[in-house]
mmCIF file of C-alpha atoms in Angstrom:
data_model
loop_
_atom_site.group_PDB
_atom_site.id
_atom_site.type_symbol
_atom_site.label_atom_id
_atom_site.label_comp_id
_atom_site.label_asym_id
_atom_site.label_seq_id
_atom_site.Cartn_x
_atom_site.Cartn_y
_atom_site.Cartn_z
ATOM 1 C CA UNK M 138 -20.700 -25.779 29.890
ATOM 2 C CA UNK M 139 -17.271 -27.000 29.635
ATOM 3 C CA UNK M 140 -18.082 -28.525 26.246
ATOM 4 C CA UNK M 141 -19.477 -25.463 24.867
ATOM 5 C CA UNK M 142 -16.184 -23.720 25.680
ATOM 6 C CA UNK M 143 -14.123 -26.229 23.997
ATOM 7 C CA UNK M 144 -16.517 -26.160 20.949
ATOM 8 C CA UNK M 145 -15.785 -22.297 20.922
ATOM 9 C CA UNK M 146 -12.297 -22.608 21.095
ATOM 10 C CA UNK M 147 -12.136 -25.133 18.244
ATOM 11 C CA UNK M 148 -14.235 -22.828 16.212
ATOM 12 C CA UNK M 149 -12.018 -19.876 16.756
ATOM 13 C CA UNK M 150 -8.913 -21.931 16.215
ATOM 14 C CA UNK M 151 -10.501 -23.146 12.904
ATOM 15 C CA UNK M 152 -11.463 -19.782 11.840
ATOM 16 C CA UNK M 153 -7.850 -18.541 12.498
ATOM 17 C CA UNK M 154 -6.322 -21.236 10.414
ATOM 18 C CA UNK M 155 -8.767 -20.609 7.529
ATOM 19 C CA UNK M 156 -7.971 -17.006 7.579
ATOM 20 C CA UNK M 157 -4.247 -17.643 7.729
ATOM 21 C CA UNK M 158 -4.593 -19.988 4.983
ATOM 22 C CA UNK M 159 -6.439 -17.397 2.790
ATOM 23 C CA UNK M 160 -3.716 -14.625 3.678
ATOM 24 C CA UNK M 161 -0.986 -16.917 2.709
ATOM 25 C CA UNK M 162 -2.466 -17.947 -0.769
ATOM 26 C CA UNK M 163 -2.949 -14.224 -1.718
ATOM 27 C CA UNK M 164 -0.781 -11.597 -2.944
ATOM 28 C CA UNK M 165 1.958 -10.133 -0.778
ATOM 29 C CA UNK M 166 4.144 -7.424 -0.971
ATOM 30 C CA UNK M 167 7.212 -9.657 -0.570
ATOM 31 C CA UNK M 168 5.999 -11.677 -3.716
ATOM 32 C CA UNK M 169 6.099 -8.441 -6.054
ATOM 33 C CA UNK M 170 2.867 -6.776 -6.816
ATOM 34 C CA UNK M 171 3.709 -4.147 -9.557
ATOM 35 C CA UNK M 172 5.946 -4.131 -12.098
ATOM 36 C CA UNK M 173 9.328 -1.995 -12.529
ATOM 37 C CA UNK M 174 7.734 -0.162 -15.577
ATOM 38 C CA UNK M 175 4.854 0.752 -13.400
ATOM 39 C CA UNK M 176 7.051 2.011 -10.672
ATOM 40 C CA UNK M 177 9.136 3.997 -13.258
ATOM 41 C CA UNK M 178 5.785 5.588 -14.565
ATOM 42 C CA UNK M 179 5.018 6.380 -10.878
ATOM 43 C CA UNK M 180 8.385 8.085 -10.219
ATOM 44 C CA UNK M 181 7.764 10.370 -13.058
ATOM 45 C CA UNK M 182 4.154 11.231 -12.159
ATOM 46 C CA UNK M 183 5.518 11.432 -8.528
ATOM 47 C CA UNK M 184 8.049 13.934 -9.226
ATOM 48 C CA UNK M 185 5.503 15.981 -11.393
ATOM 49 C CA UNK M 186 2.584 15.884 -8.935
ATOM 50 C CA UNK M 187 3.734 15.193 -5.205
ATOM 51 C CA UNK M 188 7.507 16.098 -4.847
ATOM 52 C CA UNK M 189 6.650 19.749 -4.515
ATOM 53 C CA UNK M 190 5.258 18.739 -0.947
ATOM 54 C CA UNK M 191 6.421 15.382 -0.050
ATOM 55 C CA UNK M 192 10.171 15.983 -1.575
ATOM 56 C CA UNK M 193 11.766 13.945 -4.491
ATOM 57 C CA UNK M 194 13.146 11.527 -1.997
ATOM 58 C CA UNK M 195 9.801 10.970 -0.194
ATOM 59 C CA UNK M 196 10.983 12.965 2.672
ATOM 60 C CA UNK M 197 8.255 15.765 3.303
ATOM 61 C CA UNK M 198 9.387 19.200 2.345
ATOM 62 C CA UNK M 199 6.307 20.914 3.453
ATOM 63 C CA UNK M 200 5.497 20.912 6.953
ATOM 64 C CA UNK M 201 1.942 19.825 6.429
ATOM 65 C CA UNK M 202 2.785 16.800 4.293
ATOM 66 C CA UNK M 203 4.119 13.212 5.756
ATOM 67 C CA UNK M 204 7.185 11.387 4.961
ATOM 68 C CA UNK M 205 6.327 8.692 2.414
ATOM 69 C CA UNK M 206 9.437 6.461 3.461
ATOM 70 C CA UNK M 207 10.883 5.379 6.857
ATOM 71 C CA UNK M 208 9.769 3.983 9.981
ATOM 72 C CA UNK M 209 6.981 6.682 10.491
ATOM 73 C CA UNK M 210 5.673 5.962 7.137
ATOM 74 C CA UNK M 211 5.790 1.980 7.623
ATOM 75 C CA UNK M 212 4.038 2.240 11.156
ATOM 76 C CA UNK M 213 1.230 4.550 9.602
ATOM 77 C CA UNK M 214 0.738 2.109 6.730
ATOM 78 C CA UNK M 215 0.985 -1.236 8.536
ATOM 79 C CA UNK M 216 -1.925 -3.409 8.601
ATOM 80 C CA UNK M 217 -3.938 -1.457 6.111
ATOM 81 C CA UNK M 218 -4.641 -2.829 2.610
ATOM 82 C CA UNK M 219 -2.960 -1.143 -0.382
ATOM 83 C CA UNK M 220 -6.568 -0.618 -1.554
ATOM 84 C CA UNK M 221 -7.111 1.771 1.450
ATOM 85 C CA UNK M 222 -3.854 3.593 0.818
ATOM 86 C CA UNK M 223 -4.716 3.976 -2.940
ATOM 87 C CA UNK M 224 -8.181 5.470 -1.943
ATOM 88 C CA UNK M 225 -6.619 7.942 0.441
ATOM 89 C CA UNK M 226 -4.004 8.947 -1.940
ATOM 90 C CA UNK M 227 -6.614 9.405 -4.820
ATOM 91 C CA UNK M 228 -9.167 11.187 -2.844
ATOM 92 C CA UNK M 229 -6.997 13.657 -1.210
ATOM 93 C CA UNK M 230 -3.848 14.272 -3.367
ATOM 94 C CA UNK M 231 -2.710 16.525 -4.684
ATOM 95 C CA UNK M 232 -3.820 18.756 -1.733
ATOM 96 C CA UNK M 233 -6.992 20.506 -2.845
ATOM 97 C CA UNK M 234 -7.378 18.786 -6.199
ATOM 98 C CA UNK M 235 -7.922 15.239 -5.061
ATOM 99 C CA UNK M 236 -8.991 12.583 -7.831
ATOM 100 C CA UNK M 237 -7.388 14.838 -10.578
ATOM 101 C CA UNK M 238 -4.755 12.274 -11.772
ATOM 102 C CA UNK M 239 -6.733 9.276 -12.883
ATOM 103 C CA UNK M 240 -6.775 5.639 -11.047
ATOM 104 C CA UNK M 241 -3.866 4.093 -13.259
ATOM 105 C CA UNK M 242 -1.461 7.171 -12.543
ATOM 106 C CA UNK M 243 -2.449 6.936 -8.742
ATOM 107 C CA UNK M 244 -1.766 3.087 -8.884
ATOM 108 C CA UNK M 245 1.673 3.893 -10.795
ATOM 109 C CA UNK M 246 2.427 6.355 -7.878
ATOM 110 C CA UNK M 247 1.882 3.840 -5.257
ATOM 111 C CA UNK M 248 4.029 1.289 -7.217
ATOM 112 C CA UNK M 249 6.898 4.001 -7.034
ATOM 113 C CA UNK M 250 6.150 4.374 -3.197
ATOM 114 C CA UNK M 251 6.463 0.858 -2.507
ATOM 115 C CA UNK M 252 9.612 0.404 -4.942
ATOM 116 C CA UNK M 253 11.423 3.178 -3.044
ATOM 117 C CA UNK M 254 10.768 1.471 0.239
ATOM 118 C CA UNK M 255 12.433 -1.494 -1.158
ATOM 119 C CA UNK M 256 9.524 -3.766 -1.770
ATOM 120 C CA UNK M 257 10.466 -6.078 -4.951
ATOM 121 C CA UNK M 258 8.686 -5.588 -8.289
ATOM 122 C CA UNK M 259 7.025 -8.445 -9.910
ATOM 123 C CA UNK M 260 5.528 -9.248 -13.413
ATOM 124 C CA UNK M 261 2.045 -8.065 -13.058
ATOM 125 C CA UNK M 262 0.917 -4.522 -12.567
ATOM 126 C CA UNK M 263 -0.905 -3.441 -9.504
ATOM 127 C CA UNK M 264 -4.678 -2.626 -9.968
ATOM 128 C CA UNK M 265 -7.229 -1.435 -7.608
ATOM 129 C CA UNK M 266 -9.034 -4.960 -7.380
ATOM 130 C CA UNK M 267 -5.730 -6.616 -6.587
ATOM 131 C CA UNK M 268 -4.672 -3.728 -4.161
ATOM 132 C CA UNK M 269 -7.825 -4.519 -2.011
ATOM 133 C CA UNK M 270 -6.520 -8.209 -1.039
ATOM 134 C CA UNK M 271 -2.900 -6.808 -0.195
ATOM 135 C CA UNK M 272 -2.250 -5.758 3.391
ATOM 136 C CA UNK M 273 0.766 -3.689 3.908
ATOM 137 C CA UNK M 274 3.133 -5.412 6.305
ATOM 138 C CA UNK M 275 6.218 -3.285 7.983
ATOM 139 C CA UNK M 276 9.548 -4.329 6.648
ATOM 140 C CA UNK M 277 11.863 -5.793 9.600
#
């Protein structure tokens, strides 16, 4: 019985090590997962389609909207993939007219939100497939 517990412990440890290695080799927010040009396009699209409720500075001006910056924002997004955030934004925004801007524009807006929250740009644009692999980790 003791040997089975030891074997299980070793398997769990091995699984954790493999998962950590996979996460370490994948893209991360700290390494830059969008481009500055993409974030600029996102800023333009955000100001045109989102700022009326979420504010030009990502602080909600509408009581029904949420802030897209600050500790509350980071806590809500923490641990979720950028793919999940993209799908939520795409499917629900603008309010009452979700999925109306096109995937590229929603990705650009997501890039702008990330850049506004002081995540660095990189040299490749953020796309839906890559976004599925990137977990949002709260800045310390």
